[in-house]
Amino acid sequence: MGTAGVGWIAAIIIGGLAGWLAEMFMKSDHGIFMNIILGIVGAVLANAILSVFGVILTGWIGYLIAGFIGACILIAVGRAVRR
């Protein structure tokens, strides 16, 4: 989060929004706390994956995009594990 240029409060807000967007996109049903966790952890995961390909997302919009992508990946992995 330090390299993305957002603070902790912004990370919680953006992570919650990214988690909520991923929840709507993936047609999943999680609570607000899980949306925040999915968004924050998803942003870290997506930034790690994207950095392998040379893509670096920074700032609020980049963090939102990375959080959305990562949260979608985490939801898909969670569904695959449950089956």
PDB file of N, CA and C in Angstrom, residues 1-41:
ATOM      1  N   MET A   1       0.809  -1.181   0.000  1.00  0.00           N
ATOM      2  CA  MET A   1       0.000   0.000   0.000  1.00  0.00           C
ATOM      3  C   MET A   1       0.858   1.251   0.000  1.00  0.00           C
ATOM      4  N   GLY A   2       2.024   1.160   0.544  1.00  0.00           N
ATOM      5  CA  GLY A   2       2.909   2.301   0.544  1.00  0.00           C
ATOM      6  C   GLY A   2       3.394   2.643  -0.853  1.00  0.00           C
ATOM      7  N   THR A   3       3.638   1.623  -1.674  1.00  0.00           N
ATOM      8  CA  THR A   3       4.083   1.879  -3.034  1.00  0.00           C
ATOM      9  C   THR A   3       2.941   2.345  -3.917  1.00  0.00           C
ATOM     10  N   ALA A   4       1.712   2.038  -3.544  1.00  0.00           N
ATOM     11  CA  ALA A   4       0.562   2.453  -4.338  1.00  0.00           C
ATOM     12  C   ALA A   4       0.206   3.911  -4.070  1.00  0.00           C
ATOM     13  N   GLY A   5       0.713   4.487  -3.001  1.00  0.00           N
ATOM     14  CA  GLY A   5       0.468   5.885  -2.714  1.00  0.00           C
ATOM     15  C   GLY A   5      -0.832   6.148  -1.971  1.00  0.00           C
ATOM     16  N   VAL A   6      -1.403   5.132  -1.326  1.00  0.00           N
ATOM     17  CA  VAL A   6      -2.612   5.322  -0.542  1.00  0.00           C
ATOM     18  C   VAL A   6      -2.330   4.930   0.896  1.00  0.00           C
ATOM     19  N   GLY A   7      -3.021   5.583   1.828  1.00  0.00           N
ATOM     20  CA  GLY A   7      -2.848   5.274   3.244  1.00  0.00           C
ATOM     21  C   GLY A   7      -3.768   4.150   3.679  1.00  0.00           C
ATOM     22  N   TRP A   8      -3.736   3.866   4.973  1.00  0.00           N
ATOM     23  CA  TRP A   8      -4.531   2.761   5.503  1.00  0.00           C
ATOM     24  C   TRP A   8      -6.027   3.007   5.388  1.00  0.00           C
ATOM     25  N   ILE A   9      -6.468   4.211   5.713  1.00  0.00           N
ATOM     26  CA  ILE A   9      -7.899   4.523   5.631  1.00  0.00           C
ATOM     27  C   ILE A   9      -8.368   4.437   4.184  1.00  0.00           C
ATOM     28  N   ALA A  10      -7.578   4.984   3.276  1.00  0.00           N
ATOM     29  CA  ALA A  10      -7.924   4.914   1.854  1.00  0.00           C
ATOM     30  C   ALA A  10      -7.907   3.470   1.373  1.00  0.00           C
ATOM     31  N   ALA A  11      -6.976   2.669   1.872  1.00  0.00           N
ATOM     32  CA  ALA A  11      -6.905   1.256   1.482  1.00  0.00           C
ATOM     33  C   ALA A  11      -8.155   0.507   1.917  1.00  0.00           C
ATOM     34  N   ILE A  12      -8.660   0.829   3.097  1.00  0.00           N
ATOM     35  CA  ILE A  12      -9.890   0.192   3.576  1.00  0.00           C
ATOM     36  C   ILE A  12     -11.073   0.599   2.711  1.00  0.00           C
ATOM     37  N   ILE A  13     -11.172   1.873   2.396  1.00  0.00           N
ATOM     38  CA  ILE A  13     -12.283   2.359   1.575  1.00  0.00           C
ATOM     39  C   ILE A  13     -12.206   1.793   0.165  1.00  0.00           C
ATOM     40  N   ILE A  14     -11.049   1.900  -0.453  1.00  0.00           N
ATOM     41  CA  ILE A  14     -10.881   1.403  -1.818  1.00  0.00           C
ATOM     42  C   ILE A  14     -10.996  -0.119  -1.852  1.00  0.00           C
ATOM     43  N   GLY A  15     -10.443  -0.793  -0.856  1.00  0.00           N
ATOM     44  CA  GLY A  15     -10.553  -2.246  -0.773  1.00  0.00           C
ATOM     45  C   GLY A  15     -11.995  -2.699  -0.636  1.00  0.00           C
ATOM     46  N   GLY A  16     -12.762  -1.984   0.183  1.00  0.00           N
ATOM     47  CA  GLY A  16     -14.184  -2.305   0.327  1.00  0.00           C
ATOM     48  C   GLY A  16     -14.943  -2.119  -0.974  1.00  0.00           C
ATOM     49  N   LEU A  17     -14.631  -1.043  -1.681  1.00  0.00           N
ATOM     50  CA  LEU A  17     -15.274  -0.787  -2.969  1.00  0.00           C
ATOM     51  C   LEU A  17     -14.873  -1.833  -4.000  1.00  0.00           C
ATOM     52  N   ALA A  18     -13.598  -2.172  -4.050  1.00  0.00           N
ATOM     53  CA  ALA A  18     -13.121  -3.193  -4.990  1.00  0.00           C
ATOM     54  C   ALA A  18     -13.734  -4.549  -4.663  1.00  0.00           C
ATOM     55  N   GLY A  19     -13.814  -4.896  -3.386  1.00  0.00           N
ATOM     56  CA  GLY A  19     -14.434  -6.154  -2.978  1.00  0.00           C
ATOM     57  C   GLY A  19     -15.913  -6.192  -3.321  1.00  0.00           C
ATOM     58  N   TRP A  20     -16.601  -5.067  -3.139  1.00  0.00           N
ATOM     59  CA  TRP A  20     -18.020  -4.997  -3.462  1.00  0.00           C
ATOM     60  C   TRP A  20     -18.244  -5.138  -4.974  1.00  0.00           C
ATOM     61  N   LEU A  21     -17.410  -4.461  -5.769  1.00  0.00           N
ATOM     62  CA  LEU A  21     -17.518  -4.577  -7.226  1.00  0.00           C
ATOM     63  C   LEU A  21     -17.263  -6.014  -7.687  1.00  0.00           C
ATOM     64  N   ALA A  22     -16.260  -6.659  -7.098  1.00  0.00           N
ATOM     65  CA  ALA A  22     -15.969  -8.050  -7.444  1.00  0.00           C
ATOM     66  C   ALA A  22     -17.113  -8.961  -7.021  1.00  0.00           C
ATOM     67  N   GLU A  23     -17.701  -8.666  -5.867  1.00  0.00           N
ATOM     68  CA  GLU A  23     -18.838  -9.452  -5.382  1.00  0.00           C
ATOM     69  C   GLU A  23     -20.013  -9.351  -6.355  1.00  0.00           C
ATOM     70  N   MET A  24     -20.287  -8.155  -6.847  1.00  0.00           N
ATOM     71  CA  MET A  24     -21.371  -7.962  -7.816  1.00  0.00           C
ATOM     72  C   MET A  24     -21.037  -8.643  -9.148  1.00  0.00           C
ATOM     73  N   PHE A  25     -19.798  -8.523  -9.596  1.00  0.00           N
ATOM     74  CA  PHE A  25     -19.372  -9.092 -10.872  1.00  0.00           C
ATOM     75  C   PHE A  25     -19.398 -10.617 -10.839  1.00  0.00           C
ATOM     76  N   MET A  26     -18.945 -11.194  -9.733  1.00  0.00           N
ATOM     77  CA  MET A  26     -18.864 -12.651  -9.605  1.00  0.00           C
ATOM     78  C   MET A  26     -20.160 -13.260  -9.064  1.00  0.00           C
ATOM     79  N   LYS A  27     -21.163 -12.420  -8.793  1.00  0.00           N
ATOM     80  CA  LYS A  27     -22.451 -12.855  -8.245  1.00  0.00           C
ATOM     81  C   LYS A  27     -22.257 -13.722  -6.999  1.00  0.00           C
ATOM     82  N   SER A  28     -21.528 -13.155  -6.064  1.00  0.00           N
ATOM     83  CA  SER A  28     -21.211 -13.815  -4.812  1.00  0.00           C
ATOM     84  C   SER A  28     -21.969 -13.114  -3.694  1.00  0.00           C
ATOM     85  N   ASP A  29     -21.941 -13.669  -2.507  1.00  0.00           N
ATOM     86  CA  ASP A  29     -22.647 -13.058  -1.382  1.00  0.00           C
ATOM     87  C   ASP A  29     -21.748 -13.082  -0.154  1.00  0.00           C
ATOM     88  N   HIS A  30     -21.073 -11.948   0.098  1.00  0.00           N
ATOM     89  CA  HIS A  30     -20.217 -11.793   1.262  1.00  0.00           C
ATOM     90  C   HIS A  30     -20.641 -10.530   1.994  1.00  0.00           C
ATOM     91  N   GLY A  31     -20.197 -10.391   3.206  1.00  0.00           N
ATOM     92  CA  GLY A  31     -20.499  -9.200   3.971  1.00  0.00           C
ATOM     93  C   GLY A  31     -19.509  -8.081   3.688  1.00  0.00           C
ATOM     94  N   ILE A  32     -19.740  -6.933   4.305  1.00  0.00           N
ATOM     95  CA  ILE A  32     -18.888  -5.757   4.068  1.00  0.00           C
ATOM     96  C   ILE A  32     -17.471  -5.998   4.570  1.00  0.00           C
ATOM     97  N   PHE A  33     -17.318  -6.676   5.701  1.00  0.00           N
ATOM     98  CA  PHE A  33     -15.978  -6.957   6.225  1.00  0.00           C
ATOM     99  C   PHE A  33     -15.200  -7.852   5.268  1.00  0.00           C
ATOM    100  N   MET A  34     -15.860  -8.867   4.727  1.00  0.00           N
ATOM    101  CA  MET A  34     -15.198  -9.765   3.780  1.00  0.00           C
ATOM    102  C   MET A  34     -14.876  -9.031   2.482  1.00  0.00           C
ATOM    103  N   ASN A  35     -15.715  -8.089   2.071  1.00  0.00           N
ATOM    104  CA  ASN A  35     -15.421  -7.286   0.879  1.00  0.00           C
ATOM    105  C   ASN A  35     -14.144  -6.482   1.070  1.00  0.00           C
ATOM    106  N   ILE A  36     -13.979  -5.897   2.239  1.00  0.00           N
ATOM    107  CA  ILE A  36     -12.782  -5.106   2.531  1.00  0.00           C
ATOM    108  C   ILE A  36     -11.547  -6.007   2.496  1.00  0.00           C
ATOM    109  N   ILE A  37     -11.643  -7.163   3.135  1.00  0.00           N
ATOM    110  CA  ILE A  37     -10.517  -8.103   3.149  1.00  0.00           C
ATOM    111  C   ILE A  37     -10.188  -8.572   1.736  1.00  0.00           C
ATOM    112  N   LEU A  38     -11.227  -8.948   0.969  1.00  0.00           N
ATOM    113  CA  LEU A  38     -11.005  -9.390  -0.412  1.00  0.00           C
ATOM    114  C   LEU A  38     -10.353  -8.302  -1.251  1.00  0.00           C
ATOM    115  N   GLY A  39     -10.789  -7.063  -1.082  1.00  0.00           N
ATOM    116  CA  GLY A  39     -10.228  -5.964  -1.859  1.00  0.00           C
ATOM    117  C   GLY A  39      -8.775  -5.683  -1.530  1.00  0.00           C
ATOM    118  N   ILE A  40      -8.445  -5.669  -0.244  1.00  0.00           N
ATOM    119  CA  ILE A  40      -7.071  -5.370   0.170  1.00  0.00           C
ATOM    120  C   ILE A  40      -6.129  -6.519  -0.189  1.00  0.00           C
ATOM    121  N   VAL A  41      -6.502  -7.741   0.187  1.00  0.00           N
ATOM    122  CA  VAL A  41      -5.653  -8.898  -0.126  1.00  0.00           C
ATOM    123  C   VAL A  41      -5.592  -9.104  -1.640  1.00  0.00           C
TER     124      VAL A  41
END
